[in-house]
One Martini backbone bead per residue (centre of mass of N, CA, C, O) as a GRO file, in nm:
protein
  311
    1MET     BB    1  12.143  12.183   7.720
    2ILE     BB    2  11.790  12.225   7.760
    3SER     BB    3  11.588  12.205   8.027
    4ARG     BB    4  11.284  12.130   8.155
    5THR     BB    5  11.081  12.342   8.376
    6THR     BB    6  10.851  12.298   8.638
    7LEU     BB    7  10.652  12.521   8.805
    8ILE     BB    8  10.515  12.620   9.072
    9GLY     BB    9  10.210  12.764   8.931
   10VAL     BB   10  10.257  12.605   8.649
   11THR     BB   11  10.041  12.467   8.436
   12ASP     BB   12  10.008  12.173   8.256
   13GLN     BB   13   9.763  12.127   8.017
   14THR     BB   14   9.869  11.819   7.928
   15TYR     BB   15   9.834  11.700   8.196
   16GLN     BB   16   9.815  11.354   8.333
   17PRO     BB   17   9.736  11.183   8.586
   18THR     BB   18   9.801  10.917   8.772
   19LEU     BB   19   9.696  10.681   8.988
   20SER     BB   20   9.959  10.665   9.150
   21GLN     BB   21   9.972  10.965   9.219
   22LEU     BB   22   9.698  10.983   9.363
   23ARG     BB   23   9.756  10.768   9.578
   24ALA     BB   24   9.989  10.914   9.708
   25PHE     BB   25   9.839  11.167   9.795
   26VAL     BB   26   9.612  11.034   9.962
   27ALA     BB   27   9.790  10.877  10.162
   28ILE     BB   28   9.938  11.120  10.280
   29ALA     BB   29   9.681  11.274  10.369
   30GLU     BB   30   9.577  11.052  10.561
   31TYR     BB   31   9.861  10.984  10.739
   32ARG     BB   32  10.087  11.203  10.763
   33HIS     BB   33  10.300  10.974  10.639
   34PHE     BB   34  10.530  10.837  10.438
   35GLY     BB   35  10.584  10.556  10.554
   36THR     BB   36  10.288  10.466  10.586
   37ALA     BB   37  10.197  10.516  10.295
   38ALA     BB   38  10.398  10.321  10.160
   39ALA     BB   39  10.305  10.066  10.309
   40ARG     BB   40  10.006  10.072  10.211
   41LEU     BB   41  10.111  10.065   9.893
   42ASN     BB   42  10.368   9.889   9.854
   43VAL     BB   43  10.610  10.103   9.862
   44SER     BB   44  10.853  10.307   9.839
   45GLN     BB   45  10.942  10.612   9.950
   46PRO     BB   46  11.072  10.723   9.689
   47THR     BB   47  10.833  10.652   9.506
   48LEU     BB   48  10.629  10.827   9.650
   49SER     BB   49  10.776  11.100   9.621
   50GLN     BB   50  10.785  11.098   9.311
   51ALA     BB   51  10.480  11.095   9.262
   52LEU     BB   52  10.419  11.362   9.405
   53ALA     BB   53  10.612  11.542   9.241
   54ALA     BB   54  10.478  11.489   8.965
   55LEU     BB   55  10.203  11.603   9.043
   56GLU     BB   56  10.289  11.889   9.127
   57ASN     BB   57  10.431  11.964   8.861
   58GLY     BB   58  10.188  11.916   8.670
   59LEU     BB   59   9.996  12.126   8.834
   60GLY     BB   60  10.149  12.364   8.986
   61LEU     BB   61  10.130  12.239   9.292
   62GLN     BB   62  10.110  12.239   9.637
   63LEU     BB   63   9.994  11.969   9.847
   64ILE     BB   64  10.254  11.915  10.029
   65GLU     BB   65  10.387  11.974  10.355
   66ARG     BB   66  10.730  11.924  10.450
   67SER     BB   67  10.889  11.830  10.748
   68THR     BB   68  11.071  11.703  11.014
   69ARG     BB   69  10.783  11.679  11.195
   70ARG     BB   70  10.566  11.724  10.952
   71VAL     BB   71  10.250  11.675  10.772
   72LEU     BB   72  10.087  11.880  10.528
   73VAL     BB   73   9.795  12.014  10.393
   74THR     BB   74   9.717  12.216  10.167
   75ALA     BB   75   9.481  12.410  10.036
   76ALA     BB   76   9.498  12.272   9.760
   77GLY     BB   77   9.483  11.984   9.869
   78MET     BB   78   9.203  12.008  10.008
   79ARG     BB   79   9.051  12.079   9.743
   80LEU     BB   80   9.153  11.805   9.577
   81LEU     BB   81   9.104  11.547   9.748
   82PRO     BB   82   8.807  11.463   9.681
   83GLN     BB   83   8.868  11.421   9.374
   84ALA     BB   84   9.082  11.205   9.405
   85MET     BB   85   8.903  10.999   9.552
   86ALA     BB   86   8.685  10.979   9.331
   87THR     BB   87   8.871  10.873   9.110
   88LEU     BB   88   8.957  10.612   9.256
   89GLU     BB   89   8.675  10.498   9.299
   90ALA     BB   90   8.603  10.484   8.997
   91ALA     BB   91   8.831  10.291   8.918
   92ASP     BB   92   8.749  10.058   9.102
   93ARG     BB   93   8.465  10.027   8.983
   94PHE     BB   94   8.553   9.964   8.694
   95VAL     BB   95   8.705   9.701   8.755
   96ALA     BB   96   8.474   9.551   8.893
   97SER     BB   97   8.283   9.559   8.646
   98ALA     BB   98   8.473   9.419   8.439
   99THR     BB   99   8.490   9.146   8.639
  100GLY     BB  100   8.192   9.111   8.778
  101GLY     BB  101   8.210   9.261   9.037
  102GLY     BB  102   8.195   9.405   9.345
  103LEU     BB  103   8.278   9.384   9.634
  104GLY     BB  104   8.631   9.457   9.681
  105GLY     BB  105   8.875   9.440   9.875
  106THR     BB  106   8.918   9.711  10.060
  107LEU     BB  107   8.721   9.788  10.363
  108ARG     BB  108   8.673  10.084  10.542
  109MET     BB  109   8.509  10.031  10.860
  110GLY     BB  110   8.311  10.213  11.063
  111ILE     BB  111   8.229  10.179  11.426
  112ILE     BB  112   8.048  10.205  11.687
  113PRO     BB  113   8.065  10.076  12.014
  114THR     BB  114   7.731  10.027  12.030
  115VAL     BB  115   7.759   9.810  11.772
  116ALA     BB  116   7.999   9.619  11.709
  117PRO     BB  117   7.959   9.368  11.920
  118TYR     BB  118   7.659   9.297  11.781
  119VAL     BB  119   7.719   9.280  11.460
  120LEU     BB  120   7.990   9.128  11.381
  121PRO     BB  121   7.936   8.819  11.440
  122ALA     BB  122   7.733   8.808  11.183
  123LEU     BB  123   7.862   8.984  10.953
  124LEU     BB  124   8.146   8.868  10.881
  125PRO     BB  125   8.061   8.583  10.782
  126GLU     BB  126   7.871   8.691  10.560
  127LEU     BB  127   8.087   8.840  10.396
  128ARG     BB  128   8.258   8.590  10.333
  129LYS     BB  129   8.030   8.444  10.179
  130ARG     BB  130   7.935   8.678   9.968
  131LEU     BB  131   8.244   8.837   9.983
  132PRO     BB  132   8.543   8.696   9.926
  133ALA     BB  133   8.700   8.966   9.808
  134LEU     BB  134   8.665   9.090  10.081
  135VAL     BB  135   8.848   9.334  10.306
  136PRO     BB  136   8.793   9.407  10.614
  137GLN     BB  137   8.832   9.720  10.801
  138VAL     BB  138   8.806   9.777  11.140
  139VAL     BB  139   8.675  10.082  11.303
  140GLU     BB  140   8.659  10.171  11.636
  141ASP     BB  141   8.459  10.465  11.714
  142GLN     BB  142   8.372  10.767  11.743
  143THR     BB  143   8.180  10.970  11.561
  144ALA     BB  144   8.368  11.212  11.500
  145ARG     BB  145   8.606  11.032  11.389
  146LEU     BB  146   8.447  10.895  11.164
  147LEU     BB  147   8.373  11.151  11.007
  148GLU     BB  148   8.664  11.233  10.955
  149GLY     BB  149   8.739  10.975  10.799
  150LEU     BB  150   8.544  11.027  10.568
  151ARG     BB  151   8.640  11.308  10.479
  152THR     BB  152   8.959  11.208  10.434
  153GLY     BB  153   8.952  10.879  10.345
  154VAL     BB  154   9.010  10.660  10.570
  155LEU     BB  155   8.711  10.597  10.509
  156ASP     BB  156   8.433  10.451  10.343
  157VAL     BB  157   8.255  10.362  10.593
  158ALA     BB  158   7.972  10.402  10.835
  159LEU     BB  159   7.844  10.281  11.150
  160LEU     BB  160   7.567  10.478  11.271
  161ALA     BB  161   7.405  10.739  11.396
  162LEU     BB  162   7.105  10.898  11.303
  163PRO     BB  163   7.183  11.190  11.221
  164THR     BB  164   7.484  11.373  11.129
  165GLU     BB  165   7.483  11.657  10.989
  166ASN     BB  166   7.655  11.604  10.709
  167SER     BB  167   7.790  11.720  10.451
  168GLY     BB  168   7.872  11.491  10.183
  169LEU     BB  169   7.667  11.267  10.278
  170VAL     BB  170   7.544  10.943  10.274
  171GLU     BB  171   7.232  10.812  10.416
  172MET     BB  172   7.148  10.478  10.537
  173PRO     BB  173   6.896  10.339  10.667
  174LEU     BB  174   6.847  10.033  10.863
  175TYR     BB  175   6.750  10.083  11.176
  176THR     BB  176   6.535  10.065  11.461
  177GLU     BB  177   6.590  10.119  11.818
  178GLU     BB  178   6.539  10.067  12.140
  179PHE     BB  179   6.536  10.167  12.463
  180VAL     BB  180   6.674  10.019  12.764
  181LEU     BB  181   6.629   9.956  13.095
  182VAL     BB  182   6.886   9.902  13.337
  183THR     BB  183   6.891   9.693  13.627
  184PRO     BB  184   6.899   9.570  13.910
  185ARG     BB  185   6.825   9.316  14.089
  186GLY     BB  186   6.507   9.400  14.230
  187HIS     BB  187   6.399   9.636  14.112
  188ALA     BB  188   6.112   9.826  14.098
  189LEU     BB  189   6.122   9.834  13.759
  190ALA     BB  190   6.145   9.550  13.704
  191GLY     BB  191   5.959   9.431  13.415
  192ARG     BB  192   5.853   9.673  13.302
  193LYS     BB  193   5.632   9.822  13.013
  194ASP     BB  194   5.538  10.147  13.129
  195ILE     BB  195   5.748  10.357  13.125
  196GLU     BB  196   5.848  10.682  13.170
  197PRO     BB  197   6.088  10.910  13.090
  198ALA     BB  198   6.053  11.085  13.357
  199VAL     BB  199   6.189  10.873  13.555
  200LEU     BB  200   6.490  10.963  13.510
  201GLY     BB  201   6.479  11.200  13.729
  202THR     BB  202   6.485  10.964  13.981
  203LEU     BB  203   6.765  10.849  13.872
  204PRO     BB  204   7.076  10.689  13.870
  205LEU     BB  205   7.247  10.774  13.582
  206LEU     BB  206   7.440  10.601  13.366
  207LEU     BB  207   7.722  10.697  13.160
  208LEU     BB  208   7.897  10.755  12.913
  209ASP     BB  209   8.141  10.901  12.785
  210GLU     BB  210   8.263  11.137  12.625
  211GLY     BB  211   8.157  11.109  12.267
  212HIS     BB  212   7.916  10.937  12.297
  213CYS     BB  213   7.613  10.908  12.146
  214LEU     BB  214   7.449  10.771  12.374
  215ARG     BB  215   7.482  10.996  12.573
  216ASP     BB  216   7.345  11.217  12.404
  217GLN     BB  217   7.073  11.068  12.369
  218THR     BB  218   7.003  11.052  12.668
  219LEU     BB  219   7.010  11.358  12.726
  220ASP     BB  220   6.798  11.434  12.516
  221LEU     BB  221   6.571  11.278  12.648
  222CYS     BB  222   6.570  11.434  12.912
  223ARG     BB  223   6.516  11.714  12.786
  224SER     BB  224   6.241  11.639  12.641
  225VAL     BB  225   6.119  11.595  12.961
  226ASP     BB  226   6.245  11.783  13.173
  227VAL     BB  227   6.505  11.627  13.297
  228HIS     BB  228   6.733  11.524  13.573
  229PRO     BB  229   6.959  11.322  13.641
  230GLY     BB  230   7.100  11.158  13.873
  231ALA     BB  231   7.369  11.155  14.058
  232VAL     BB  232   7.703  10.949  14.033
  233GLY     BB  233   7.945  11.108  14.034
  234ASP     BB  234   8.260  10.971  13.885
  235THR     BB  235   8.135  10.780  13.698
  236ARG     BB  236   8.309  10.610  13.426
  237ALA     BB  237   8.268  10.497  13.074
  238ALA     BB  238   8.375  10.329  12.757
  239SER     BB  239   8.154  10.096  12.801
  240LEU     BB  240   7.882   9.896  12.829
  241ALA     BB  241   8.005   9.673  13.002
  242THR     BB  242   8.082   9.864  13.236
  243VAL     BB  243   7.811   9.990  13.297
  244VAL     BB  244   7.653   9.723  13.369
  245GLN     BB  245   7.841   9.649  13.607
  246CYS     BB  246   7.764   9.894  13.773
  247VAL     BB  247   7.471   9.817  13.796
  248ALA     BB  248   7.516   9.539  13.933
  249GLY     BB  249   7.669   9.704  14.179
  250GLY     BB  250   7.456   9.956  14.252
  251LEU     BB  251   7.514  10.256  14.104
  252GLY     BB  252   7.262  10.212  13.898
  253VAL     BB  253   7.141  10.309  13.583
  254THR     BB  254   7.059  10.231  13.228
  255LEU     BB  255   7.096  10.277  12.878
  256ILE     BB  256   7.020  10.051  12.608
  257PRO     BB  257   7.021   9.893  12.329
  258GLU     BB  258   6.847   9.636  12.211
  259MET     BB  259   7.094   9.468  12.085
  260ALA     BB  260   7.243   9.452  12.387
  261VAL     BB  261   7.074   9.288  12.588
  262ALA     BB  262   7.156   8.988  12.565
  263ALA     BB  263   7.464   9.026  12.621
  264GLU     BB  264   7.449   9.222  12.891
  265THR     BB  265   7.228   9.008  13.052
  266ALA     BB  266   7.340   8.701  13.067
  267ARG     BB  267   7.432   8.669  13.380
  268GLY     BB  268   7.166   8.752  13.572
  269THR     BB  269   7.227   9.053  13.731
  270LEU     BB  270   6.995   9.168  13.546
  271GLU     BB  271   6.742   9.406  13.451
  272THR     BB  272   6.439   9.516  13.284
  273ALA     BB  273   6.290   9.808  13.120
  274ARG     BB  274   6.006   9.954  12.952
  275PHE     BB  275   5.866  10.166  12.739
  276VAL     BB  276   5.626  10.342  12.639
  277ASP     BB  277   5.440  10.413  12.386
  278PRO     BB  278   5.668  10.568  12.227
  279ALA     BB  279   5.974  10.460  12.221
  280PRO     BB  280   6.278  10.531  12.267
  281GLY     BB  281   6.551  10.593  12.021
  282ARG     BB  282   6.733  10.474  11.725
  283THR     BB  283   6.922  10.528  11.421
  284ILE     BB  284   7.080  10.309  11.201
  285GLY     BB  285   7.358  10.363  10.970
  286LEU     BB  286   7.497  10.432  10.650
  287ALA     BB  287   7.802  10.604  10.563
  288PHE     BB  288   7.905  10.817  10.281
  289ARG     BB  289   8.035  10.957  10.024
  290ALA     BB  290   7.894  11.137   9.765
  291SER     BB  291   8.154  11.087   9.566
  292SER     BB  292   8.103  10.806   9.541
  293ALA     BB  293   8.104  10.516   9.305
  294ARG     BB  294   7.968  10.286   9.535
  295SER     BB  295   7.658  10.287   9.601
  296ASP     BB  296   7.563  10.005   9.511
  297ASP     BB  297   7.747   9.847   9.703
  298TYR     BB  298   7.634   9.981   9.967
  299GLU     BB  299   7.350   9.878   9.933
  300TYR     BB  300   7.428   9.582   9.966
  301LEU     BB  301   7.555   9.608  10.243
  302ALA     BB  302   7.300   9.713  10.384
  303ALA     BB  303   7.130   9.455  10.333
  304ILE     BB  304   7.306   9.268  10.503
  305ILE     BB  305   7.278   9.415  10.773
  306ARG     BB  306   6.973   9.401  10.799
  307ALA     BB  307   6.958   9.076  10.786
  308HIS     BB  308   7.208   9.052  11.038
  309ARG     BB  309   7.085   9.164  11.280
  310PRO     BB  310   7.007   9.190  11.586
  311MET     BB  311   6.689   9.114  11.766
   0.00000   0.00000   0.00000
């Protein structure tokens, strides 16, 4: 008996991949770990490996390079990964449309740290109310890693500051918010509503750590008015909560977005000052891959976020 062998590099023109095979490939490419990918898909590791092998044999291409130490996506795999993700998204959208549903199942949603604590308390209950079939998975992280998650398919959408200046993404502006200066109680600027951005050059300005977009936005504001904020030594913080506590302790002042003011100044040990119009600020929006077939669903999600953001 002569058995048929399909060689890598020789494509079977009649081959049609299954959704299970594509899901195996995408999961392995996302997590770079066979065990984790199998667990995410709720299948055994041998089943996952067989699905990937069938896909590679059918295409005549090696998509994943596996060694004892690591899992790599080949050049061919990187080229085909966006199309595989788009195919799976289209299939999910097809099923949702057929059943009369909209957003349902798992939604992997990334959010930057200067938005998540202030949006989620109102947003998550509203999502449960309006979209009971939706299972949000929230990933709080810095902008660069969220964008990488969108690019590789680890995330479906991301709530972050716009513009991202990344090709291949659709960006939906949601709202614009002003920056507010936070000072210790009794500070000379406390309560004023007419300060100029140039005043930042005379103040010990506390910033978030490297990688946070609010840090970059604050420094961009300083550069735009040609000022250099006063030095505050080695004080570094990974969250707004820590920064404002440092302000309360007299280490300096800081800028926070409008939506964070109520929560971060509730203890009464801080005061605020506001900039003269037009006040500096930022635009928050929802980003997702342009290849996604769920743009209508994400428009609906964007409308919910707009309606339930902190004022």
